[in-house]
Each structure stands twice: as C-alpha cells, then as structure tokens.
Short mmCIF file of C-alpha atoms in Angstrom, two decimals:
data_model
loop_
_atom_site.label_atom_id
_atom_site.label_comp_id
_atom_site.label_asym_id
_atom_site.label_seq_id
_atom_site.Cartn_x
_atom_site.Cartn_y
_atom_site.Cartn_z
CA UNK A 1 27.45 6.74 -6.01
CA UNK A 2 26.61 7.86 -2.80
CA UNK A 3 22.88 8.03 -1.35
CA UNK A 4 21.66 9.94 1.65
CA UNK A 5 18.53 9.45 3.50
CA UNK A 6 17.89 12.65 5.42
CA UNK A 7 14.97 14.62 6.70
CA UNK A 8 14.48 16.70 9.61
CA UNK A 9 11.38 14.65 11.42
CA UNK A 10 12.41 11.63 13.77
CA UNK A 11 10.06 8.88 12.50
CA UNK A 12 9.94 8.82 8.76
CA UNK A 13 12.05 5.80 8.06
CA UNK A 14 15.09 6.76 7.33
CA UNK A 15 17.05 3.98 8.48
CA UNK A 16 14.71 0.86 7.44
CA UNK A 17 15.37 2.57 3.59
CA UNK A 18 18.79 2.80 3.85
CA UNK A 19 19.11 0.04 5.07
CA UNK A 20 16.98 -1.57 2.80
CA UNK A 21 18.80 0.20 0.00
CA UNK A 22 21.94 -0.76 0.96
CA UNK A 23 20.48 -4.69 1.27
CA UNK A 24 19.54 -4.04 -2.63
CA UNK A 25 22.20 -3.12 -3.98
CA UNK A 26 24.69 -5.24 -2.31
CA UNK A 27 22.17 -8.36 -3.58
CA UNK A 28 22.55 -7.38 -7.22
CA UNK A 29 26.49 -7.89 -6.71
CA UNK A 30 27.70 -4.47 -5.55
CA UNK A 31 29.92 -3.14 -2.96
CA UNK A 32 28.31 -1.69 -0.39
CA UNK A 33 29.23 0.74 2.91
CA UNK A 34 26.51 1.80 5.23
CA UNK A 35 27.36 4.77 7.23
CA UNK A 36 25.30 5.50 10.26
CA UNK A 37 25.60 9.04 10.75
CA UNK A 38 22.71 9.00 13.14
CA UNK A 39 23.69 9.89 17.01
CA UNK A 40 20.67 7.02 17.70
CA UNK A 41 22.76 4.52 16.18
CA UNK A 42 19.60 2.60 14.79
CA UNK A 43 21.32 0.69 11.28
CA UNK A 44 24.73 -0.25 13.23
CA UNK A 45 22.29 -1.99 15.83
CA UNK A 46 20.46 -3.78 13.31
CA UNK A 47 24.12 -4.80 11.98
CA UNK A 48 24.90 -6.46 15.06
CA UNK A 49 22.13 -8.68 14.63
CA UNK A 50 22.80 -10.35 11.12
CA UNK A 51 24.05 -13.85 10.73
CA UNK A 52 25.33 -13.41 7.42
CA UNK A 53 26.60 -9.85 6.67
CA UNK A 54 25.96 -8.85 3.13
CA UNK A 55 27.68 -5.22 3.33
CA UNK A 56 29.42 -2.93 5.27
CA UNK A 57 27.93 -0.51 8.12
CA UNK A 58 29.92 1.59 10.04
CA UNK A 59 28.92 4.36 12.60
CA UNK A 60 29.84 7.86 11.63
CA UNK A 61 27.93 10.58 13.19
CA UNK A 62 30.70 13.21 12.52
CA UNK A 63 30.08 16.83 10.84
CA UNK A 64 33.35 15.84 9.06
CA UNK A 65 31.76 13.49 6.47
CA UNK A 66 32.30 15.75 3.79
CA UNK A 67 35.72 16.09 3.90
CA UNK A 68 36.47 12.06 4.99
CA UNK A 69 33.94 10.78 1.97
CA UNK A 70 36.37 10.11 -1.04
CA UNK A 71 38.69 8.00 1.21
CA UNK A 72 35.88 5.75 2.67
CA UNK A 73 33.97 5.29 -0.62
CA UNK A 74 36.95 4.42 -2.59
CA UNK A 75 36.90 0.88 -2.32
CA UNK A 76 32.97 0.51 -3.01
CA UNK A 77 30.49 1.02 -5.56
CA UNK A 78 27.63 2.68 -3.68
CA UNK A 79 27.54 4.32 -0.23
CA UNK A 80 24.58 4.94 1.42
CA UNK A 81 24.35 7.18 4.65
CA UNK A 82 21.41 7.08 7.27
CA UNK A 83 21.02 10.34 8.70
CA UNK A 84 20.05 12.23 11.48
CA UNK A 85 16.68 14.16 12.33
CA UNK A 86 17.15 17.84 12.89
CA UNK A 87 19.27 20.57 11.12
CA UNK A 88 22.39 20.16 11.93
CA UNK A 89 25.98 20.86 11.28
CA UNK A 90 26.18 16.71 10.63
CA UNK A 91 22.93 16.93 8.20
CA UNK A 92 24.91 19.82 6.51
CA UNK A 93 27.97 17.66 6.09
CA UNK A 94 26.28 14.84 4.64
CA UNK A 95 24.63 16.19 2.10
CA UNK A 96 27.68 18.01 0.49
CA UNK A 97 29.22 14.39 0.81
CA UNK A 98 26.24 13.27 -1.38
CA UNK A 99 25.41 12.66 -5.02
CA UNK A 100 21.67 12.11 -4.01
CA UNK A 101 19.78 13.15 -1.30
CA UNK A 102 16.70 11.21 -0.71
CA UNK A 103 13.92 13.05 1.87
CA UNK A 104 11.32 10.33 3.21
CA UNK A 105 8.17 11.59 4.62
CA UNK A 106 5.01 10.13 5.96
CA UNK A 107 2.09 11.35 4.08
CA UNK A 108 1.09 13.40 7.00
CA UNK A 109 1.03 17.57 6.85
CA UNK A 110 3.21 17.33 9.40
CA UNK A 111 5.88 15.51 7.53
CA UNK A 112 5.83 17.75 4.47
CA UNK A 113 6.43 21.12 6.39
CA UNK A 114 9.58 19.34 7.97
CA UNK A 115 10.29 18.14 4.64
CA UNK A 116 10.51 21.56 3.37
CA UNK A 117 13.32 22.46 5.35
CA UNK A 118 15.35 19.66 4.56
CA UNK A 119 14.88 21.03 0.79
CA UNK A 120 15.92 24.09 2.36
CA UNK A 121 19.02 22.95 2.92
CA UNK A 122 20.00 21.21 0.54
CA UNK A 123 19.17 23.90 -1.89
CA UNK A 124 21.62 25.57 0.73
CA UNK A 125 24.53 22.93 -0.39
CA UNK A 126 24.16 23.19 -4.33
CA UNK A 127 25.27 26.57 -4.03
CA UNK A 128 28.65 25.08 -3.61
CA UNK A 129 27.90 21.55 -5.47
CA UNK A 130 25.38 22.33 -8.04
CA UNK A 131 25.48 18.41 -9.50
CA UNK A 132 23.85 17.24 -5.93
CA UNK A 133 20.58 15.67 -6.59
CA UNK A 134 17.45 15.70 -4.25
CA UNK A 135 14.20 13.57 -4.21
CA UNK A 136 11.72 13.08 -1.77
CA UNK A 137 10.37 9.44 -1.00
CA UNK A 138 6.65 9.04 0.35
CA UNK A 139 7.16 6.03 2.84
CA UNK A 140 4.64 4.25 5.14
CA UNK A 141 1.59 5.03 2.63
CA UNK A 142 -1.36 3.17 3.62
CA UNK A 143 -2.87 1.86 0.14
CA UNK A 144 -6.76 3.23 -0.93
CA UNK A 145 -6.40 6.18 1.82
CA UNK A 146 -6.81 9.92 0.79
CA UNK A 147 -4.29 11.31 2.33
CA UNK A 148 -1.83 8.71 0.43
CA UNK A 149 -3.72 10.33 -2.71
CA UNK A 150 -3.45 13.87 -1.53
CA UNK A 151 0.31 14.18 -0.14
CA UNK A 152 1.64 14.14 -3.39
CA UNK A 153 -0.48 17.36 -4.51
CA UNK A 154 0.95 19.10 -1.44
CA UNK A 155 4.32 17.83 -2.37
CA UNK A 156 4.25 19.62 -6.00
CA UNK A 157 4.96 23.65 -3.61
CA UNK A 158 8.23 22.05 -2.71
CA UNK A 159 9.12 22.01 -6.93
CA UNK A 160 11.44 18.38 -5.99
CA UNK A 161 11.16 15.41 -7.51
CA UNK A 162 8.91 12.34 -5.63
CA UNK A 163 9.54 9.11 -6.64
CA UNK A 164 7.03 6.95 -8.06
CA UNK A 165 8.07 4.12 -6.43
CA UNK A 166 6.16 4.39 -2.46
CA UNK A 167 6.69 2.01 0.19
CA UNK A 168 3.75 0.67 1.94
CA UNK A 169 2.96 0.51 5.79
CA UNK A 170 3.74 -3.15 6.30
CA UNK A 171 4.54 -5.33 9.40
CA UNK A 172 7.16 -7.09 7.43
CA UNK A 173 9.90 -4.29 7.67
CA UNK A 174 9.39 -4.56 12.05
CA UNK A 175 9.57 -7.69 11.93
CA UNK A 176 12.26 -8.03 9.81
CA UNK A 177 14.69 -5.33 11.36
CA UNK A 178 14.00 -7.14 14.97
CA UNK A 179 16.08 -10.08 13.93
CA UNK A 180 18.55 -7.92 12.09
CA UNK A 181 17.69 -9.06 8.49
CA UNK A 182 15.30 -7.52 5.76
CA UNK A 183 11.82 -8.27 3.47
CA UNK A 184 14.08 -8.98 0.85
CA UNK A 185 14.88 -12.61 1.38
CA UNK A 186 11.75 -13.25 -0.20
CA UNK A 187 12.01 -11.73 -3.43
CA UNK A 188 8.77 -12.36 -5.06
CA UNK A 189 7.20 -11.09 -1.87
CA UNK A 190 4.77 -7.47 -1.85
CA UNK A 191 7.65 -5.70 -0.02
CA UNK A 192 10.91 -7.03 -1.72
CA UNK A 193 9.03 -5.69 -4.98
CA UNK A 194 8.42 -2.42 -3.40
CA UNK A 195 12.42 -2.34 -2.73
CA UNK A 196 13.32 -3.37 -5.91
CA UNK A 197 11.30 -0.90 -7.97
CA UNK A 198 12.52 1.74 -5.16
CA UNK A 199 16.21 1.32 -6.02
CA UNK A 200 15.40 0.72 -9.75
CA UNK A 201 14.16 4.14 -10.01
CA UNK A 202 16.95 5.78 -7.77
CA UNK A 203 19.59 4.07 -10.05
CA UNK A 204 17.48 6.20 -13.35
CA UNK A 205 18.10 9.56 -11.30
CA UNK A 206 21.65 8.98 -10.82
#
C-alpha cells in the first residue's frame, strides 16, 4: 500500500506524519520504504540521525515517481512518501503513484483554502486512476480550543473524508525528531496513542 502525505502549505506536518507513519507500521512487523520526495529534504535528515534504523528512507524528489513506483515498492509492504508544498509537476507525480493520499492541515482558515487545492488535484489524478483514495488529516489541534471544534465544519465544503483520529500540538514530536527518533518508543504514552489510532484508521480506508 502506498501512503502520501501531501498538501500545498509549507508547515502542516507533513513529514513528522510520515514519518511517524512509517515508524508505525514498520513496529507492527512490516516492511517499510520512506521516500522523501521533498526538495527540503526534512525525513532523510532525520534518517541520518537514528541509532537503530527501523525502515527504509530514501530521497526522491523526482516528477518521475509515478512511473519508477512498482519497482521500488516491490520488495515492501507499505510505502509512504513525504511530499512537497506547492503544486507541482512532483506533487502531480506522487499522487498518481498513490493508493492514498493523506492532506494534513492546521486548523487554521488558512490551511483549509490551501487544502482545497490539493483536493483539486487530486480529483485532477482520479480521472486517470479512479481507485486513488484521499483524506484529509487535522494535525497540530490544540485540545478544548474552538477553532479545533470549528475546522472540521469548514472541512465538510471540501466533500473529503477527515479522519477521526487528530494529532495534538505536543512538544514531544520536536523533541523527538531533534535526535532523529519518534514519540513512539513509549507506547503507552498520549502521543504514541495518537499514532497508533492514526494508522489504525488509515489501515480501515485502505
């Protein structure tokens, strides 16, 4: 299965939830590849960081993922791709490579009117793969606040699918990523939950 983490606003997370993602999955006994399609190179620094490697991350910011795809997921059971911001020939490429794409957003206005052209174009893609999926993924919510509350109602004009699983603004996903590991080596632990029931509800949509 292949996972994509895309939208077209710098800033919404894309790379601590792939990365993240990728740390889940490969934990519950998969085989994972992390391709960094992002020009910033964020995930393959973080890579360089790790002690102990748990999966694969290579750096691919090529507009020709789409037609390399089959040969470098063929040896693993999920690939997950950190994208770029901006519409792009690469964002393009990536999400006809892709059997999900997942669009995180702050809840901010500002990151649902980016977030709508993201949908844009991927609702571009299906035209020529119909079976690609697409869900958006409110990230950095601040618990109790009203506009946590409220960016889901302005979510419902963009007629996609938000997952019920959000991921909370917490200091333990900077701190983590600055010594190149994740929150999930404590597994009972606020955050690691939030992962878990993240990629438990992105494994019911595929």
């Amino acid at each position: 299965m292949i996972y994509s983490f895309l939208n077209q606003k710098g800033g919404v997370g894309k790379t601590t939830l792939s990365i993240h993602t990728a740390s889940e999955f490969a934990r519950r006994g998969q085989k994972v590849l992390l391709i960094d399609a992002d020009p910033q190179g964020s995930a393959l620094a973080w890579s360089n960081f790790r002690e102990s490697p748990e999966f694969t991350v290579v750096g691919m910011p090529k507009a020709t993922i789409h037609k390399e795809i089959e040969m470098l997921a063929e040896d693993y059971d999920h690939v997950v791709i950190d994208g770029p911001p901006r519409v792009t020939e690469l964002a393009r490429s990536i999400i006809l490579a892709s059997d999900i794409v997942i669009i995180p957003l702050q809840p901010s206005p500002m990151d649902v009117w980016a977030s709508a052209e993201t949908v844009d174009l991927v609702k571009e893609a299906q035209t020529f793969r119909p079976k690609i999926k697409v869900c958006m993924a409110v990230n950095r919510k601040i618990a109790n606040t009203a506009i946590g509350r409220d960016v889901r109602k302005a979510l419902k004009e963009l007629k996609v699918p938000v997952l019920k699983s959000d991921i909370g603004q917490r200091v333990a996903y900077a701190e983590s990523a600055a010594i190149g590991s994740t929150v999930l080596g404590k597994r009972m632990s606020k955050p690691a939950q939030e992962v878990k029931k993240f990629v438990n509800e992105l494994r019911r949509i595929t």
